[in-house]
mmCIF file of C-alpha atoms in Angstrom:
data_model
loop_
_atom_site.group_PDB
_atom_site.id
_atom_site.type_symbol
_atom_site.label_atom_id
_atom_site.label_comp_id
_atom_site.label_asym_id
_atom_site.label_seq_id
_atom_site.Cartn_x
_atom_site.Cartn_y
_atom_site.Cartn_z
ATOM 1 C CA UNK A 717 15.836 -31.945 7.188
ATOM 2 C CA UNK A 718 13.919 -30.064 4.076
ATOM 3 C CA UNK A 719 14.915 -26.887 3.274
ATOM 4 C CA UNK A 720 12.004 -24.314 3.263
ATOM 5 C CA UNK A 721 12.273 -21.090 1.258
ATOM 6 C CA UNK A 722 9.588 -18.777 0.600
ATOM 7 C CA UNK A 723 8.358 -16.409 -2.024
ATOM 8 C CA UNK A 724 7.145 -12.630 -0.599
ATOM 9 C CA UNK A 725 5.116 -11.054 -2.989
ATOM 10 C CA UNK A 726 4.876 -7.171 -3.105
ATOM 11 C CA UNK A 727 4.903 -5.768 -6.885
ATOM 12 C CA UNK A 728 1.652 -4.508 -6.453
ATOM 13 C CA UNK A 729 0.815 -0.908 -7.452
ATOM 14 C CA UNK A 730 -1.073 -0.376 -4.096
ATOM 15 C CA UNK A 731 -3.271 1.961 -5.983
ATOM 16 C CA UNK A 732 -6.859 1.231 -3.785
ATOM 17 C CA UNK A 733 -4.452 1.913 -0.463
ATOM 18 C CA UNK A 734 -3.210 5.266 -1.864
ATOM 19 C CA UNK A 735 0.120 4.158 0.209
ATOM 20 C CA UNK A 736 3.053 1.816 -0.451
ATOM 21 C CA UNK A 737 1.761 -1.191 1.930
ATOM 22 C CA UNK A 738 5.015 -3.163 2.130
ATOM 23 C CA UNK A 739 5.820 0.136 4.078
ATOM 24 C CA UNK A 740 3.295 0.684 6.165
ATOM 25 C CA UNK A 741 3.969 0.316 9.956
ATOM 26 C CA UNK A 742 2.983 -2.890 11.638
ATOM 27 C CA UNK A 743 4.405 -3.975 15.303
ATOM 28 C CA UNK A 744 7.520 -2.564 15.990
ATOM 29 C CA UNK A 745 8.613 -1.780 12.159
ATOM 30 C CA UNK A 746 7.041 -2.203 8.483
ATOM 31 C CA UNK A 747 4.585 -4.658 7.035
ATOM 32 C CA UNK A 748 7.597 -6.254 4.808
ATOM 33 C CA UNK A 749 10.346 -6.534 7.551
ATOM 34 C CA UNK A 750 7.926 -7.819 10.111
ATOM 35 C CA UNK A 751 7.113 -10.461 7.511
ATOM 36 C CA UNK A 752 10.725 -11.318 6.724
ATOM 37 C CA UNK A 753 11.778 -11.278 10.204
ATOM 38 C CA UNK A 754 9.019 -13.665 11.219
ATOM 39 C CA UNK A 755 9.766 -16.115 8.668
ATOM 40 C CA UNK A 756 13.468 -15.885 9.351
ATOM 41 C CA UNK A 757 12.726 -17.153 13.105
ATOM 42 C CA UNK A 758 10.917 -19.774 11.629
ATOM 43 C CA UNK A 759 14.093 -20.555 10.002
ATOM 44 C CA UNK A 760 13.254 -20.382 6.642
ATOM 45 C CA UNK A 761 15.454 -19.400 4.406
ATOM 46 C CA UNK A 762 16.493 -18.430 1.346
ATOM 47 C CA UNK A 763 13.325 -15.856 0.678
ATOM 48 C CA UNK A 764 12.914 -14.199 -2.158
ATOM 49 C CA UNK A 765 11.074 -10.793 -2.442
ATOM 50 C CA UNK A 766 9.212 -10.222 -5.389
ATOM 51 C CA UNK A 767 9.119 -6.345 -6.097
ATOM 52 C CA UNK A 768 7.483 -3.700 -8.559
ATOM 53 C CA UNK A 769 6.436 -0.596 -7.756
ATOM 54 C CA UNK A 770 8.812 1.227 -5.922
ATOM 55 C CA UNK A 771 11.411 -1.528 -6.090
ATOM 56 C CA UNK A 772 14.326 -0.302 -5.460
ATOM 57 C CA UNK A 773 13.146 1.859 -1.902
ATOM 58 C CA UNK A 774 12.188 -1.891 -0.518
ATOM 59 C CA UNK A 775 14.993 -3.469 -1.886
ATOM 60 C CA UNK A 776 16.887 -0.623 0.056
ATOM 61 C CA UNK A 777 14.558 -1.089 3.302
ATOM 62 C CA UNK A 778 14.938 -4.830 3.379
ATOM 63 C CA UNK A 779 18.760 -4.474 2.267
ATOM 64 C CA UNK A 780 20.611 -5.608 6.009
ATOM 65 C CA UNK A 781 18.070 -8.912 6.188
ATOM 66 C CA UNK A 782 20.007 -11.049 3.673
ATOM 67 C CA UNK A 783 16.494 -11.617 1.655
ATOM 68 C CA UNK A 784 16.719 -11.983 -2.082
ATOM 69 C CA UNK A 785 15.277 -10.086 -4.847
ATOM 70 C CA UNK A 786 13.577 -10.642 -7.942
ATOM 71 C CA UNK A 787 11.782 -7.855 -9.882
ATOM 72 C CA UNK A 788 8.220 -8.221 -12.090
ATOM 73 C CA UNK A 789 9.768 -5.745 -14.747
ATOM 74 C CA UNK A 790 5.935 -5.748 -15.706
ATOM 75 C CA UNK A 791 4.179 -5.281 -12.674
ATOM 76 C CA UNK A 792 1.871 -2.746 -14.186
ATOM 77 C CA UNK A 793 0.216 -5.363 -16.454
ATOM 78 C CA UNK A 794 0.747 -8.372 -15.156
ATOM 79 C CA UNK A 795 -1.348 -10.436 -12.496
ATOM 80 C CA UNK A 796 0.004 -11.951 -8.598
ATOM 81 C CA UNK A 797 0.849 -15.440 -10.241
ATOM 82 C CA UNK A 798 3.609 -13.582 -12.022
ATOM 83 C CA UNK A 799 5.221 -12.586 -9.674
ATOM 84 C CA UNK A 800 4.545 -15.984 -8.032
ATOM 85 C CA UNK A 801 6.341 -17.584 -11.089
ATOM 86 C CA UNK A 802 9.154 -15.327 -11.133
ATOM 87 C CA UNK A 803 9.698 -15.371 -7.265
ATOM 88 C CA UNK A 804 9.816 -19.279 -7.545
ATOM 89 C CA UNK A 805 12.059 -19.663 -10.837
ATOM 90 C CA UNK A 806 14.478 -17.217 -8.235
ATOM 91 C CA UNK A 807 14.973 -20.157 -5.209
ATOM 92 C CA UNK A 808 13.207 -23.600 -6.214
ATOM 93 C CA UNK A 809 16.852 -25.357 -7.002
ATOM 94 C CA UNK A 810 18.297 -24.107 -3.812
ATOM 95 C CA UNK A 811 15.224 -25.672 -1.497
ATOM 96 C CA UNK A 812 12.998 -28.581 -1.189
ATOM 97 C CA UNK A 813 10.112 -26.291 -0.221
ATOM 98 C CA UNK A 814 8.732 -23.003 -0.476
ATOM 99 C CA UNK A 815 5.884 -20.938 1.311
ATOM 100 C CA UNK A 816 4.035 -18.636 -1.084
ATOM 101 C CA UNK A 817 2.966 -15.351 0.557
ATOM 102 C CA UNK A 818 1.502 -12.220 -0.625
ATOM 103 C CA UNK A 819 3.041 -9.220 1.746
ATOM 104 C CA UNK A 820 -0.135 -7.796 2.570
ATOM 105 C CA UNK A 821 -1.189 -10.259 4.974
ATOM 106 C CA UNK A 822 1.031 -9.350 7.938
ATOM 107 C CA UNK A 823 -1.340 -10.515 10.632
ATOM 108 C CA UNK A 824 -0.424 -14.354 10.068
ATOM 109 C CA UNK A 825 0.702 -15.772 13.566
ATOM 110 C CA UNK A 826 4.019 -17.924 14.015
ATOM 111 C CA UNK A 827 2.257 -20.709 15.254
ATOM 112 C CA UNK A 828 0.397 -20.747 12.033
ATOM 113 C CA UNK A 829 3.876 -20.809 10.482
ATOM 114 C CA UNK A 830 4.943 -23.936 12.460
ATOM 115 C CA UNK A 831 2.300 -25.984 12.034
ATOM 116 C CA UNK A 832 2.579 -25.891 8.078
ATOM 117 C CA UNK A 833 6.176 -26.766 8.874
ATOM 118 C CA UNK A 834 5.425 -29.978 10.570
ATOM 119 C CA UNK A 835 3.797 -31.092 7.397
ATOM 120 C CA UNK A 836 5.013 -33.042 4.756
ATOM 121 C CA UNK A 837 3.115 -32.827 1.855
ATOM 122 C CA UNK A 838 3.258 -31.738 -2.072
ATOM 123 C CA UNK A 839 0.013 -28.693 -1.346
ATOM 124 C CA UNK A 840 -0.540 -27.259 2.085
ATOM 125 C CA UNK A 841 -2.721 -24.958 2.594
ATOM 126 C CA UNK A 842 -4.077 -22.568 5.785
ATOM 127 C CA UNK A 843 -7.919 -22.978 6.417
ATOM 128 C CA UNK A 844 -9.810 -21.066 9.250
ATOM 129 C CA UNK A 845 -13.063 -21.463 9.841
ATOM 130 C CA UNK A 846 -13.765 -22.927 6.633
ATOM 131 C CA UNK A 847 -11.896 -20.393 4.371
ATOM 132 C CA UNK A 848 -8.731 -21.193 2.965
ATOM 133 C CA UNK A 849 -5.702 -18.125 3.229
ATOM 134 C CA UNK A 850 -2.100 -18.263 3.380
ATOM 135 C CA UNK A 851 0.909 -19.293 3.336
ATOM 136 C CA UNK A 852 0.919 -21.892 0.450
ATOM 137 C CA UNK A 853 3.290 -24.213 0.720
ATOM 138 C CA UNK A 854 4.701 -26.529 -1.991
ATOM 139 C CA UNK A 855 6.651 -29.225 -2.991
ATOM 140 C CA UNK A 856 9.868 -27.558 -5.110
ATOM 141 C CA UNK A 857 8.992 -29.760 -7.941
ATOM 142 C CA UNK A 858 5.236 -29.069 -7.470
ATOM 143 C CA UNK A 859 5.551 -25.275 -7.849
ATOM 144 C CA UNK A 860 8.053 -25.655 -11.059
ATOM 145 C CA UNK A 861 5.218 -27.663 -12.450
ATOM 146 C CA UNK A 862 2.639 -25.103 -11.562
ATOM 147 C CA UNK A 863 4.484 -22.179 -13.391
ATOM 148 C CA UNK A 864 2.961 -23.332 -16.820
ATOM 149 C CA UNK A 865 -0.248 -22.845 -15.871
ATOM 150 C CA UNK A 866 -1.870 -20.582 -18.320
ATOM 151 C CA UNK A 867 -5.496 -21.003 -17.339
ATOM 152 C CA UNK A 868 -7.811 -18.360 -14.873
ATOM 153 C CA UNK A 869 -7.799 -18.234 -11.364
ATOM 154 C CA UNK A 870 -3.859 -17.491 -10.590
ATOM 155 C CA UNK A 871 -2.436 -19.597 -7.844
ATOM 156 C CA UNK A 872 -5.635 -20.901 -6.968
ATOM 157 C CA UNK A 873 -6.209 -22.053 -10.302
ATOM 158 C CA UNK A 874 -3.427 -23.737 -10.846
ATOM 159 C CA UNK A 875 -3.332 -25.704 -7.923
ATOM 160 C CA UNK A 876 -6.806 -26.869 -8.228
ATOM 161 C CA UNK A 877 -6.081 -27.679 -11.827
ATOM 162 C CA UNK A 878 -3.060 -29.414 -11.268
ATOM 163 C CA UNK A 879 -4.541 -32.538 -9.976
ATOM 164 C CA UNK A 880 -2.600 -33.118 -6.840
ATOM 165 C CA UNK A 881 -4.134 -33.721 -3.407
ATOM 166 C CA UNK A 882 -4.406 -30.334 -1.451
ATOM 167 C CA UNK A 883 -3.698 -30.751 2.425
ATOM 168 C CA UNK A 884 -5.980 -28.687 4.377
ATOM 169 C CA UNK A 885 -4.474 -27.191 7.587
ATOM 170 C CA UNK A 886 -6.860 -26.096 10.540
ATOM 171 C CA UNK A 887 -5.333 -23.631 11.770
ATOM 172 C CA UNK A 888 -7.060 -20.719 14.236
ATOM 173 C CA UNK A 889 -5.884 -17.509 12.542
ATOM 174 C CA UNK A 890 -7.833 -15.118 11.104
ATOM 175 C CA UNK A 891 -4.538 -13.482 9.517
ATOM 176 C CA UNK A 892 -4.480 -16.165 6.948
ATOM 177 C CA UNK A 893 -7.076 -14.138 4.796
ATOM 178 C CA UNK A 894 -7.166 -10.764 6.543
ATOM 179 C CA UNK A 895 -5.448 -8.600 3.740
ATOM 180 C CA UNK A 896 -5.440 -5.098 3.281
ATOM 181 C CA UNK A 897 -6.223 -3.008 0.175
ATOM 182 C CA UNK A 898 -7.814 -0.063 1.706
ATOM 183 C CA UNK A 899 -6.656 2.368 4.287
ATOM 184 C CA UNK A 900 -9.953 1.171 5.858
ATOM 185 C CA UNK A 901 -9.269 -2.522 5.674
ATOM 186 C CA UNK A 902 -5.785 -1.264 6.977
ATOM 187 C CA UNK A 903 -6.956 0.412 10.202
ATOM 188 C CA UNK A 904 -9.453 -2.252 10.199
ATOM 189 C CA UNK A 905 -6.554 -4.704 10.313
ATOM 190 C CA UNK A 906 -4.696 -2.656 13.238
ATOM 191 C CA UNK A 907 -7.405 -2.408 14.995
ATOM 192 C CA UNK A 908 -8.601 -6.448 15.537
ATOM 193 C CA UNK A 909 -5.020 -7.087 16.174
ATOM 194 C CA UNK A 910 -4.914 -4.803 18.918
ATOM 195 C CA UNK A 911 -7.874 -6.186 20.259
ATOM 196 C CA UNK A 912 -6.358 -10.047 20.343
ATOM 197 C CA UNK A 913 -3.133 -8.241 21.790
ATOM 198 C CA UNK A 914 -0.624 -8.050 19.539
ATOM 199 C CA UNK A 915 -0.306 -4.269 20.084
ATOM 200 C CA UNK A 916 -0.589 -1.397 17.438
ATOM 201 C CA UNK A 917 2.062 -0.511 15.084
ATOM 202 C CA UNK A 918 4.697 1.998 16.172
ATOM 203 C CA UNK A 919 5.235 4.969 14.163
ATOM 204 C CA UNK A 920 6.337 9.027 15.469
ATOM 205 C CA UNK A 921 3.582 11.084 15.845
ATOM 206 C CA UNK A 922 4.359 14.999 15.241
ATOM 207 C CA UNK A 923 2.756 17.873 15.862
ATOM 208 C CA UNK A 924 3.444 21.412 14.099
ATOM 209 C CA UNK A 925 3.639 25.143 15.067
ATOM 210 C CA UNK A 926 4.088 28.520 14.040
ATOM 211 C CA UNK A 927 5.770 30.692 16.470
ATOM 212 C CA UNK A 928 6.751 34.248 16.497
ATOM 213 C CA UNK A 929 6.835 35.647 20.089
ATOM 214 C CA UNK A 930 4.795 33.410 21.262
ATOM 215 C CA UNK A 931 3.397 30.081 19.928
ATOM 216 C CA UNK A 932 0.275 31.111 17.399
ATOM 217 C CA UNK A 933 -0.981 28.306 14.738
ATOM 218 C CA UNK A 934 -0.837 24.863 15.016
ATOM 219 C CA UNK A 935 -3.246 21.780 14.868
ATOM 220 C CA UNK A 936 -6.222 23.526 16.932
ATOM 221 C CA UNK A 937 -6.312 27.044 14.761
ATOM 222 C CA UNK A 938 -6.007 25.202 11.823
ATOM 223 C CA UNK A 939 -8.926 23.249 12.953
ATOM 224 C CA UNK A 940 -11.156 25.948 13.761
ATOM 225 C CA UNK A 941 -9.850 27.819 10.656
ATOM 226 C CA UNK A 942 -11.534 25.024 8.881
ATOM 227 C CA UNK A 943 -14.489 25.058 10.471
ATOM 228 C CA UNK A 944 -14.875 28.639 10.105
ATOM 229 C CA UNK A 945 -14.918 28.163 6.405
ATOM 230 C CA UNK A 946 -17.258 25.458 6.220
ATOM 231 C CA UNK A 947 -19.811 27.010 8.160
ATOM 232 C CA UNK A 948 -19.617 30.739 7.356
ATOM 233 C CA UNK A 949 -19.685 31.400 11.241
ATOM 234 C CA UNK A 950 -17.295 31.644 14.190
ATOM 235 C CA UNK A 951 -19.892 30.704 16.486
ATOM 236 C CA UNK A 952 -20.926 27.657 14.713
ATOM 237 C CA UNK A 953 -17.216 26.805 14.304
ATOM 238 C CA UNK A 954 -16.521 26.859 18.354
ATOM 239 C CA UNK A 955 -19.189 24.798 18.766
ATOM 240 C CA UNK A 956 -18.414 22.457 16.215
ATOM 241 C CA UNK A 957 -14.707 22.085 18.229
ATOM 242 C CA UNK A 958 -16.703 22.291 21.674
ATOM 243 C CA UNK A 959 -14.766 25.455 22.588
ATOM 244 C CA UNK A 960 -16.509 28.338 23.946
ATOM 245 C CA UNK A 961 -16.832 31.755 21.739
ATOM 246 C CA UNK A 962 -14.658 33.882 23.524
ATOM 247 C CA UNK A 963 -11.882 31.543 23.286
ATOM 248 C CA UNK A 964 -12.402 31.017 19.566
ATOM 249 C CA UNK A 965 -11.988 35.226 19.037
ATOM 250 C CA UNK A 966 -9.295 34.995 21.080
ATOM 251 C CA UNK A 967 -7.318 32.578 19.094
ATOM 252 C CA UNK A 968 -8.163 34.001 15.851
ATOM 253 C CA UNK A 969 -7.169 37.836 17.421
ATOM 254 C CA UNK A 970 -3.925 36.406 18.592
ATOM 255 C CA UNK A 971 -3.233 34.772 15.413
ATOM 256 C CA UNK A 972 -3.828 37.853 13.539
ATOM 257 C CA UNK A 973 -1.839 40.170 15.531
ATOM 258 C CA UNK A 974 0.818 37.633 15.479
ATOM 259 C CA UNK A 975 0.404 37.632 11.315
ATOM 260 C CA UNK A 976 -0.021 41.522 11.286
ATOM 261 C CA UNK A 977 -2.808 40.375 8.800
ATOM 262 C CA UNK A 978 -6.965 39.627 8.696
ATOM 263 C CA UNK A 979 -7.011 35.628 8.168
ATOM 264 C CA UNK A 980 -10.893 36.059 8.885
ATOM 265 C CA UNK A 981 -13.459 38.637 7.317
ATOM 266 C CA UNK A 982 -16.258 39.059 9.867
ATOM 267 C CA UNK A 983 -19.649 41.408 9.234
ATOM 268 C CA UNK A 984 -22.970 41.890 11.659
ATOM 269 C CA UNK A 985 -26.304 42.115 11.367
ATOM 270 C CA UNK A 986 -28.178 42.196 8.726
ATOM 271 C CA UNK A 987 -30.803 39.470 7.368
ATOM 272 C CA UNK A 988 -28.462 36.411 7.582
ATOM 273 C CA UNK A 989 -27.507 37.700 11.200
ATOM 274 C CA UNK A 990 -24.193 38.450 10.204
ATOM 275 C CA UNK A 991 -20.986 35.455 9.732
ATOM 276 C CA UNK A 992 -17.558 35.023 9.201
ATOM 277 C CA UNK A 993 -15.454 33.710 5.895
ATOM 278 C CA UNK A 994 -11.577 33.127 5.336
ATOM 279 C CA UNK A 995 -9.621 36.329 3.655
ATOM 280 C CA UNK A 996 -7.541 34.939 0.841
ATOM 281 C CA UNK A 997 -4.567 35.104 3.021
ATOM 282 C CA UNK A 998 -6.416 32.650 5.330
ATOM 283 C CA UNK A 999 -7.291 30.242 2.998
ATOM 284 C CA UNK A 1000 -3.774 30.119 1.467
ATOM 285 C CA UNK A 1001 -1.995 29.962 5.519
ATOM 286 C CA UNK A 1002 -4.300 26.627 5.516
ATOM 287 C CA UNK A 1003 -2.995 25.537 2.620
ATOM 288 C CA UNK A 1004 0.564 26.191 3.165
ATOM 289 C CA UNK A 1005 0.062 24.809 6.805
ATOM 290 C CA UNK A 1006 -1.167 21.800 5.112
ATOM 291 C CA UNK A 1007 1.302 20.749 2.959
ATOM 292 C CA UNK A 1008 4.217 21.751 5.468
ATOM 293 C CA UNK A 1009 2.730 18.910 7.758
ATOM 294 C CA UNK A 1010 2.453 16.738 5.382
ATOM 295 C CA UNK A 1011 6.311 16.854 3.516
ATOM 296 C CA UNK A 1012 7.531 16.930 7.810
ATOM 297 C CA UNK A 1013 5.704 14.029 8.576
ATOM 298 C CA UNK A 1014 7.097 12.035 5.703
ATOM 299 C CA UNK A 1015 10.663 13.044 6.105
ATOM 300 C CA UNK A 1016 9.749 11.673 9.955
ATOM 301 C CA UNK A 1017 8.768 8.554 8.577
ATOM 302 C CA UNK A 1018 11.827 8.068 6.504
ATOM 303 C CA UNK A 1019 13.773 9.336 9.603
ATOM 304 C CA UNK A 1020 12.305 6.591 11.996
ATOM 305 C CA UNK A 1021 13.006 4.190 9.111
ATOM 306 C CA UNK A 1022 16.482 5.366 9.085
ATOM 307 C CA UNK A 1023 16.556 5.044 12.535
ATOM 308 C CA UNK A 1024 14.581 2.429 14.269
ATOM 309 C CA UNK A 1025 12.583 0.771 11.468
ATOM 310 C CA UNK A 1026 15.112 -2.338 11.854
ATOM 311 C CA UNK A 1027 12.816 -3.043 15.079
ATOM 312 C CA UNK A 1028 14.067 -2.855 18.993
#
């Protein structure tokens, strides 16, 4: 029986994602162990992870799986077939095989998987609908021979350079090419494989408040805080949040007696009809508010990593 190995590839900077996507949740844990548990079912194995930015927090996330790693010291200026190179110089002698596979293309189905598997041939490569994605899988010797490419194109180029037949696989799986390189394309991404019922990602969810003798800001005051100062108007603010008036001065009184300070400024009458704008302390509990979320949510994330981001 051939031994199949595979090269993950995740030294990207991530930079049009604004997020590290190898740890972004997908099904029951992260993009990179759901990727390195699926191939590890398939029974492939060695795999070598590729890293880059933020090596060493994957290498630490991925640590229990028994993957191998092999970092792109030069990730910043360097292209994917790199990587590629370096991830294959890391297991060709110890396999007959190897499955190339870039780690933001978590969507790929098993069955996908095993029908490269029943395959013999030097190129195979995924095609649905027309338009080839991944895996790529290669012959050992094949992808030794490919690493002197120097030409354009990457991968692509190499292989189609190279001169050796290219096995087409039919396979019906839009994850082959469905990548992600924007939080758009990510949600995107989540959402279409809901909809074919794989299930969203799990993740905690928090939510944040202020209390003194009584519970006073969270979520919904800083929302209508926010409203308040975009529109200049309390009125316009509740309506904007589909809340009626009265309620809306009665969360911002309670807040401020709670405080023992004005958060909003409000005047009447007059030409403009009178309005309402943030005080300085306001703007700066918004702020504060803000970036407390934001620091508690991320120490949740690492928590659930801690925790349960080994899957259930």
């Amino acid at each position: 029986m051939k031994v199949t190995g595979a090269v993950l590839v995740a030294a990207g900077l991530s930079s049009r994602m604004e997020a590290f996507k190898p740890m972004l949740p997908f099904g029951n844990s992260t993009i990179s162990l759901h990727i390195v548990n699926m191939l590890k079912d398939m029974g492939i194995d060695p795999i070598v992870v590729v890293t880059g930015f933020r090596g060493d927090e994957l290498q630490q996330h991925l640590s229990f799986t028994g993957v191998r790693f092999a970092k792109n010291e030069r990730y910043r200026e360097t292209q994917m077939f790199d990587s590629v190179s370096i991830g294959i110089r890391a297991i060709s002698s110890d396999c007959d095989r190897l499955m190339i596979l870039p780690v933001d293309l978590p969507a790929i189905m098993p069955d996908t998987i095993r029908q490269q598997l029943m395959i013999d041939a030097p190129i195979i490569r995924t095609v649905c609908r027309g338009e080839p994605g991944h895996p790529i899988m290669l012959w050992s010797d094949v992808a030794k021979q490919l690493q002197s490419y120097k030409g354009e194109g990457g991968l692509r180029g190499a292989i189609e350079n190279s001169g050796i037949a290219i096995t087409n696989v039919e396979v019906d799986d839009e994850g082959i090419y469905r990548d992600l390189d924007t939080r758009e394309q990510y949600q995107e991404l989540l959402d279409w494989n809901y909809q074919r019922g794989q299930g969203y990602p799990i993740r905690p969810q928090i939510q944040v408040r202020l209390t003194a003798s009584e519970p006073f800001y969270g979520p919904g005051v800083q929302q209508l805080l926010h409203w308040i100062g975009q529109t200049g108007s309390l009125q316009e603010a509740c309506q904007h949040m589909d809340i009626s008036y009265s309620k809306g001065r009665k969360m911002i009184k309670q807040l401020e007696q709670q405080l023992g300070f004005p958060v909003v400024q409000r005047w009447t009458g007059g030409s403009g009809g009178g309005g309402s704008v943030l005080t300085d302390k306001g703007r700066n509990l918004m702020d504060a508010y803000e970036k407390m979320v934001a620091s508690i949510q991320d120490f949740t994330d690492q928590a659930y990593q801690t925790y349960m981001g080994k899957g259930f």
